[in-house]
Amino acid sequence: MTTYATTLTPVIEVLSAHKVYANGTQALAPVDLTIQAGEFITLIGPSGCGKSTLLKMMAGLLTPTDGRIRWWRSGFDTVGDEGKKISFVFQEPTLMPWSRVAANVQLPLDLAGIPKTESAPKVQAALERVGLGRYADHYPRELSGGMQMRVSIARSLVTAPNVLLMDEPFGALDEITRNRLDEDMRQLCTDRNLTVIFVTHSVYEAAFLSNRVIVMAARPGRIFASYEITDRAIRNADYRTSAEFGHHCTALSALLHQASLESGSGNGEAV
Ligand SMILES: Nc1ncnc2c1ncn2[C@@H]1O[C@H](COP(=O)(O)OP(=O)(O)O)[C@@H](O)[C@H]1O
Ligand SMILES: [Mg+2]
């Protein structure tokens, strides 16, 4: 088991945060979770266990009903300062269909008022990082689903974030494309020294990507188990056929099964 030095400044701390929506649904019971810089964490669990709710709270898009979230030991107002940037990637690529790929990637820089002379090279660099350097002038409809997702990732990278929050980003893609993007994400995480919090339905994806997997249960949403993956194997295509990977997949499947059984009544949904 890895124990992280307590002297490190955590990137995000969830402190007894819970969420009751306006209609009375208790989406999350109080959750405590500390994310350290450089971690690749995945959240898995049955549908409705509050994965998206927790991620949106960590993104500052939702306020907890009670409890609190701290970013770099501070309030959300410090997010965006130098070295404290967060980007969010949704399940759908959410691209503007009427704009070319480059303009889509440039959007966060336009919104920040950065002049085009300064933003254009950043856009090109982000596109090259996801292997789409030659597609800047294409429209989204001319690209495959996997390529559109890469555009969405390039858009999230263009502001040079330290933390990437991703909500089932590859869930709609075929398995081969998803595997390739997972391999790219690991490389990206290493290259850019990113902290990633990633929601998935797939134990295979969680086992491949993560240093730590948070298994959640539903009704009410809560953390059921935390599973650390400390082996130092490089996460490339070969890793998928290794004994370690098989072991982690088996262990995570068992935890997920238990979490489903312990999820409140009515839970027969696929996980
Ligand atoms: N805006 C909302 N208003 C009311 N209930 C919601 C809202 N968003 C999510 N929920 C409910 O909160 C629970 C957790 O949802 P969610 O965080 O989306 O779970 P997950 O991402 O794990 O599927 C579910 O019961 C869901 O129906
Ligand atoms: Mg969700």
Short mmCIF file of C-alpha atoms and ligand atoms in Angstrom, two decimals:
data_model
loop_
_atom_site.label_atom_id
_atom_site.label_comp_id
_atom_site.label_asym_id
_atom_site.label_seq_id
_atom_site.Cartn_x
_atom_site.Cartn_y
_atom_site.Cartn_z
CA MET A 1 0.00 0.00 0.00
CA THR A 2 1.25 3.47 -0.80
CA THR A 3 1.04 6.02 1.95
CA TYR A 4 1.29 9.55 0.67
CA ALA A 5 3.33 11.98 2.73
CA THR A 6 0.90 14.10 4.69
CA THR A 7 3.05 17.18 4.11
CA LEU A 8 2.02 17.32 0.44
CA THR A 9 -0.65 19.87 -0.38
CA PRO A 10 -3.67 17.93 -1.60
CA VAL A 11 -5.12 19.07 -4.90
CA ILE A 12 -8.75 18.47 -3.91
CA GLU A 13 -10.21 17.58 -0.52
CA VAL A 14 -13.81 16.49 -0.15
CA LEU A 15 -14.71 17.03 3.50
CA SER A 16 -17.94 15.35 4.61
CA ALA A 17 -19.60 16.75 1.51
CA HIS A 18 -23.04 15.46 0.70
CA LYS A 19 -25.73 16.34 -1.78
CA VAL A 20 -29.50 16.41 -1.65
CA TYR A 21 -31.05 17.66 -4.90
CA ALA A 22 -33.97 20.11 -4.87
CA ASN A 23 -36.46 17.26 -5.45
CA GLY A 24 -35.27 15.56 -2.23
CA THR A 25 -33.06 12.88 -3.83
CA GLN A 26 -30.11 12.16 -1.61
CA ALA A 27 -27.53 11.70 -4.33
CA LEU A 28 -24.56 11.45 -1.96
CA ALA A 29 -24.21 10.66 1.73
CA PRO A 30 -21.27 12.51 3.37
CA VAL A 31 -18.09 11.69 1.45
CA ASP A 32 -14.47 12.21 2.49
CA LEU A 33 -11.83 11.97 -0.19
CA THR A 34 -8.38 13.49 -0.59
CA ILE A 35 -6.72 13.69 -3.99
CA GLN A 36 -2.95 14.18 -4.12
CA ALA A 37 -1.05 15.72 -7.03
CA GLY A 38 -0.12 13.20 -9.70
CA GLU A 39 -2.75 10.63 -8.77
CA PHE A 40 -4.87 8.95 -11.43
CA ILE A 41 -8.09 8.12 -9.61
CA THR A 42 -11.15 6.44 -11.04
CA LEU A 43 -14.64 6.37 -9.60
CA ILE A 44 -16.67 3.26 -10.44
CA GLY A 45 -20.02 2.05 -9.20
CA PRO A 46 -23.58 1.23 -10.25
CA SER A 47 -25.69 3.78 -12.12
CA GLY A 48 -27.06 6.41 -9.81
CA CYS A 49 -24.39 6.03 -7.10
CA GLY A 50 -23.42 9.68 -7.37
CA LYS A 51 -20.27 9.52 -9.50
CA SER A 52 -21.26 12.49 -11.67
CA THR A 53 -22.54 14.40 -8.64
CA LEU A 54 -19.22 13.94 -6.84
CA LEU A 55 -17.21 14.88 -9.93
CA LYS A 56 -19.30 18.02 -10.53
CA MET A 57 -18.79 19.07 -6.92
CA MET A 58 -15.03 18.61 -7.35
CA ALA A 59 -15.25 20.74 -10.52
CA GLY A 60 -17.02 23.52 -8.62
CA LEU A 61 -20.09 23.07 -10.87
CA LEU A 62 -22.29 21.93 -7.96
CA THR A 63 -22.28 23.09 -4.36
CA PRO A 64 -22.52 20.47 -1.62
CA THR A 65 -25.66 20.64 0.52
CA ASP A 66 -23.41 20.36 3.54
CA GLY A 67 -19.72 19.74 4.14
CA ARG A 68 -17.14 21.37 1.91
CA ILE A 69 -14.61 20.98 -0.84
CA ARG A 70 -11.15 22.55 -0.79
CA TRP A 71 -8.91 23.09 -3.78
CA TRP A 72 -5.23 23.39 -2.95
CA ARG A 73 -6.36 23.89 0.66
CA SER A 74 -8.37 26.91 -0.38
CA GLY A 75 -11.74 28.05 -1.75
CA PHE A 76 -12.86 27.76 -5.37
CA ASP A 77 -11.91 31.40 -5.97
CA THR A 78 -8.23 30.39 -6.18
CA VAL A 79 -8.89 27.91 -8.99
CA GLY A 80 -7.49 29.43 -12.18
CA ASP A 81 -4.51 31.00 -10.44
CA GLU A 82 -1.11 29.95 -11.76
CA GLY A 83 -0.60 26.22 -11.23
CA LYS A 84 -4.20 25.70 -10.11
CA LYS A 85 -6.20 24.96 -13.22
CA ILE A 86 -8.98 22.40 -13.59
CA SER A 87 -10.56 21.16 -16.82
CA PHE A 88 -13.66 19.02 -17.25
CA VAL A 89 -14.30 16.49 -20.05
CA PHE A 90 -17.88 15.29 -20.53
CA GLN A 91 -19.14 12.00 -21.88
CA GLU A 92 -20.20 13.61 -25.16
CA PRO A 93 -17.56 15.58 -27.04
CA THR A 94 -19.94 18.64 -26.99
CA LEU A 95 -18.28 20.28 -30.00
CA MET A 96 -19.78 23.22 -31.91
CA PRO A 97 -20.77 21.56 -35.23
CA TRP A 98 -20.61 24.84 -37.19
CA SER A 99 -17.01 25.53 -36.17
CA ARG A 100 -13.84 23.93 -37.40
CA VAL A 101 -11.76 21.75 -35.09
CA ALA A 102 -9.25 24.54 -34.34
CA ALA A 103 -12.00 27.00 -33.40
CA ASN A 104 -13.54 24.41 -31.07
CA VAL A 105 -10.25 23.84 -29.30
CA GLN A 106 -9.62 27.57 -29.11
CA LEU A 107 -12.92 28.31 -27.35
CA PRO A 108 -11.62 28.30 -23.73
CA LEU A 109 -8.81 30.67 -24.74
CA ASP A 110 -11.31 32.98 -26.54
CA LEU A 111 -13.47 32.98 -23.42
CA ALA A 112 -10.41 33.95 -21.38
CA GLY A 113 -9.81 36.88 -23.77
CA ILE A 114 -6.47 35.57 -25.05
CA PRO A 115 -5.54 37.13 -28.42
CA LYS A 116 -5.47 34.84 -31.45
CA THR A 117 -1.75 35.38 -32.08
CA GLU A 118 -1.10 33.89 -28.68
CA SER A 119 -3.76 31.18 -28.76
CA ALA A 120 -3.15 29.77 -32.27
CA PRO A 121 0.15 28.00 -31.41
CA LYS A 122 -1.37 26.62 -28.21
CA VAL A 123 -4.31 25.22 -30.17
CA GLN A 124 -1.99 23.60 -32.70
CA ALA A 125 0.18 22.11 -29.93
CA ALA A 126 -2.88 20.67 -28.15
CA LEU A 127 -4.14 19.14 -31.41
CA GLU A 128 -0.74 17.63 -32.11
CA ARG A 129 -0.62 16.18 -28.60
CA VAL A 130 -3.77 14.17 -29.32
CA GLY A 131 -2.62 13.15 -32.81
CA LEU A 132 -4.90 15.52 -34.73
CA GLY A 133 -2.36 18.08 -35.95
CA ARG A 134 -3.56 17.68 -39.54
CA TYR A 135 -7.27 18.08 -38.77
CA ALA A 136 -7.38 21.70 -37.58
CA ASP A 137 -9.46 22.82 -40.59
CA HIS A 138 -11.94 19.94 -40.54
CA TYR A 139 -15.45 20.12 -39.19
CA PRO A 140 -16.43 17.78 -36.32
CA ARG A 141 -18.86 15.84 -38.56
CA GLU A 142 -15.93 14.82 -40.77
CA LEU A 143 -14.29 13.00 -37.84
CA SER A 144 -14.99 9.62 -36.20
CA GLY A 145 -16.36 9.41 -32.64
CA GLY A 146 -12.89 8.66 -31.27
CA MET A 147 -11.38 11.63 -33.11
CA GLN A 148 -14.15 13.94 -31.84
CA MET A 149 -13.33 12.81 -28.31
CA ARG A 150 -9.67 13.64 -28.98
CA VAL A 151 -10.75 17.13 -30.03
CA SER A 152 -12.64 17.44 -26.76
CA ILE A 153 -9.50 16.35 -24.86
CA ALA A 154 -7.37 18.83 -26.83
CA ARG A 155 -9.85 21.57 -25.85
CA SER A 156 -9.48 20.60 -22.20
CA LEU A 157 -5.66 20.62 -22.47
CA VAL A 158 -5.32 23.97 -24.22
CA THR A 159 -5.54 25.91 -20.97
CA ALA A 160 -2.67 23.79 -19.53
CA PRO A 161 -4.68 22.36 -16.60
CA ASN A 162 -3.08 20.58 -13.64
CA VAL A 163 -6.22 18.61 -12.94
CA LEU A 164 -8.48 16.87 -15.43
CA LEU A 165 -11.94 15.68 -14.38
CA MET A 166 -13.43 13.22 -16.87
CA ASP A 167 -16.98 11.83 -16.71
CA GLU A 168 -17.19 8.56 -18.66
CA PRO A 169 -15.37 10.18 -21.56
CA PHE A 170 -14.92 7.04 -23.65
CA GLY A 171 -18.14 5.23 -22.70
CA ALA A 172 -19.74 5.63 -26.10
CA LEU A 173 -16.73 4.38 -28.08
CA ASP A 174 -15.87 0.91 -29.35
CA GLU A 175 -13.44 -1.10 -27.26
CA ILE A 176 -10.39 -0.80 -29.50
CA THR A 177 -10.74 2.98 -29.74
CA ARG A 178 -11.32 3.18 -26.01
CA ASN A 179 -8.21 1.09 -25.28
CA ARG A 180 -6.10 3.32 -27.49
CA LEU A 181 -7.41 6.48 -25.84
CA ASP A 182 -6.79 4.95 -22.40
CA GLU A 183 -3.16 4.30 -23.37
CA ASP A 184 -2.88 7.90 -24.59
CA MET A 185 -4.40 9.21 -21.36
CA ARG A 186 -1.80 7.41 -19.26
CA GLN A 187 1.00 8.79 -21.42
CA LEU A 188 -0.52 12.27 -21.29
CA CYS A 189 -0.82 12.09 -17.55
CA THR A 190 2.89 11.27 -17.27
CA ASP A 191 4.02 13.82 -19.88
CA ARG A 192 1.99 16.69 -18.47
CA ASN A 193 2.19 15.74 -14.81
CA LEU A 194 -1.59 15.75 -14.65
CA THR A 195 -3.81 14.75 -11.77
CA VAL A 196 -6.80 12.91 -13.22
CA ILE A 197 -10.15 11.96 -11.70
CA PHE A 198 -11.94 9.69 -14.13
CA VAL A 199 -15.44 8.19 -13.97
CA THR A 200 -16.04 4.88 -15.71
CA HIS A 201 -18.41 1.92 -15.73
CA SER A 202 -15.61 -0.44 -16.70
CA VAL A 203 -13.44 -2.34 -14.21
CA TYR A 204 -10.99 -3.00 -17.06
CA GLU A 205 -10.62 0.70 -17.75
CA ALA A 206 -10.30 1.44 -14.03
CA ALA A 207 -7.65 -1.27 -13.57
CA PHE A 208 -5.70 -0.09 -16.59
CA LEU A 209 -5.67 3.60 -15.78
CA SER A 210 -5.62 4.05 -12.05
CA ASN A 211 -3.33 4.37 -9.10
CA ARG A 212 -6.42 4.27 -6.92
CA VAL A 213 -9.96 3.10 -7.65
CA ILE A 214 -12.85 4.41 -5.57
CA VAL A 215 -15.73 1.93 -5.65
CA MET A 216 -19.10 3.55 -4.88
CA ALA A 217 -22.48 2.14 -3.84
CA ALA A 218 -25.92 3.65 -4.44
CA ARG A 219 -29.01 4.74 -2.51
CA PRO A 220 -27.59 6.74 -0.98
CA GLY A 221 -24.45 7.31 -3.04
CA ARG A 222 -21.34 6.70 -0.96
CA ILE A 223 -17.78 5.40 -1.04
CA PHE A 224 -17.86 1.63 -0.60
CA ALA A 225 -14.18 0.75 -0.99
CA SER A 226 -10.86 2.19 -2.04
CA TYR A 227 -8.47 -0.05 -4.00
CA GLU A 228 -4.87 0.97 -4.59
CA ILE A 229 -2.81 -0.26 -7.50
CA THR A 230 0.79 0.22 -6.58
CA ASP A 231 2.64 -1.99 -9.05
CA ARG A 232 5.01 0.01 -11.15
CA ALA A 233 4.29 -1.69 -14.46
CA ILE A 234 4.13 0.69 -17.40
CA ARG A 235 0.52 0.93 -18.55
CA ASN A 236 0.88 0.13 -22.21
CA ALA A 237 -0.92 -2.39 -24.44
CA ASP A 238 1.22 -5.26 -23.02
CA TYR A 239 -0.05 -4.50 -19.53
CA ARG A 240 -3.52 -5.73 -20.54
CA THR A 241 -2.22 -9.29 -20.86
CA SER A 242 -0.21 -9.26 -17.61
CA ALA A 243 -1.04 -11.31 -14.51
CA GLU A 244 -1.17 -8.12 -12.41
CA PHE A 245 -3.80 -6.58 -14.62
CA GLY A 246 -5.88 -9.77 -14.49
CA HIS A 247 -5.58 -9.83 -10.73
CA HIS A 248 -6.75 -6.21 -10.37
CA CYS A 249 -9.69 -6.76 -12.74
CA THR A 250 -10.84 -9.79 -10.74
CA ALA A 251 -10.53 -7.97 -7.41
CA LEU A 252 -12.35 -4.89 -8.72
CA SER A 253 -15.14 -6.97 -10.27
CA ALA A 254 -15.70 -8.62 -6.88
CA LEU A 255 -15.79 -5.23 -5.11
CA LEU A 256 -18.17 -3.81 -7.68
CA HIS A 257 -20.45 -6.81 -7.30
CA GLN A 258 -20.47 -6.36 -3.51
CA ALA A 259 -21.13 -2.64 -3.93
CA SER A 260 -24.13 -3.43 -6.17
CA LEU A 261 -25.52 -5.86 -3.60
CA GLU A 262 -25.15 -3.24 -0.89
CA SER A 263 -26.80 -0.54 -2.98
CA GLY A 264 -30.27 0.33 -1.79
CA SER A 265 -33.37 -1.49 -3.06
CA GLY A 266 -34.35 -1.40 -6.67
CA ASN A 267 -30.79 -1.67 -7.89
CA GLY A 268 -30.78 -4.10 -10.76
CA GLU A 269 -29.07 -1.74 -13.17
CA ALA A 270 -26.09 -2.74 -15.20
CA VAL A 271 -22.82 -1.48 -13.79
N1 LIG B 1 -30.27 17.35 -11.15
C1 LIG B 1 -30.75 16.33 -10.45
N2 LIG B 1 -31.91 16.43 -9.75
C2 LIG B 1 -32.41 15.42 -9.03
N3 LIG B 1 -31.80 14.22 -8.91
C3 LIG B 1 -30.65 14.05 -9.57
C4 LIG B 1 -30.07 15.07 -10.37
N4 LIG B 1 -28.90 14.61 -10.90
C5 LIG B 1 -28.78 13.35 -10.44
N5 LIG B 1 -29.81 13.01 -9.65
C6 LIG B 1 -30.00 11.72 -8.94
O1 LIG B 1 -28.93 11.61 -8.01
C7 LIG B 1 -28.46 10.27 -7.96
C8 LIG B 1 -26.99 10.25 -8.36
O2 LIG B 1 -26.89 10.63 -9.72
P1 LIG B 1 -25.50 10.72 -10.51
O3 LIG B 1 -24.56 11.54 -9.72
O4 LIG B 1 -25.82 11.17 -11.89
O5 LIG B 1 -25.03 9.19 -10.50
P2 LIG B 1 -24.05 8.40 -11.48
O6 LIG B 1 -23.22 9.39 -12.24
O7 LIG B 1 -23.24 7.51 -10.57
O8 LIG B 1 -24.92 7.56 -12.38
C9 LIG B 1 -29.36 9.47 -8.88
O9 LIG B 1 -30.39 8.91 -8.10
C10 LIG B 1 -29.91 10.51 -9.84
O10 LIG B 1 -31.16 10.13 -10.34
MG MG B 2 -22.95 9.77 -14.29
#
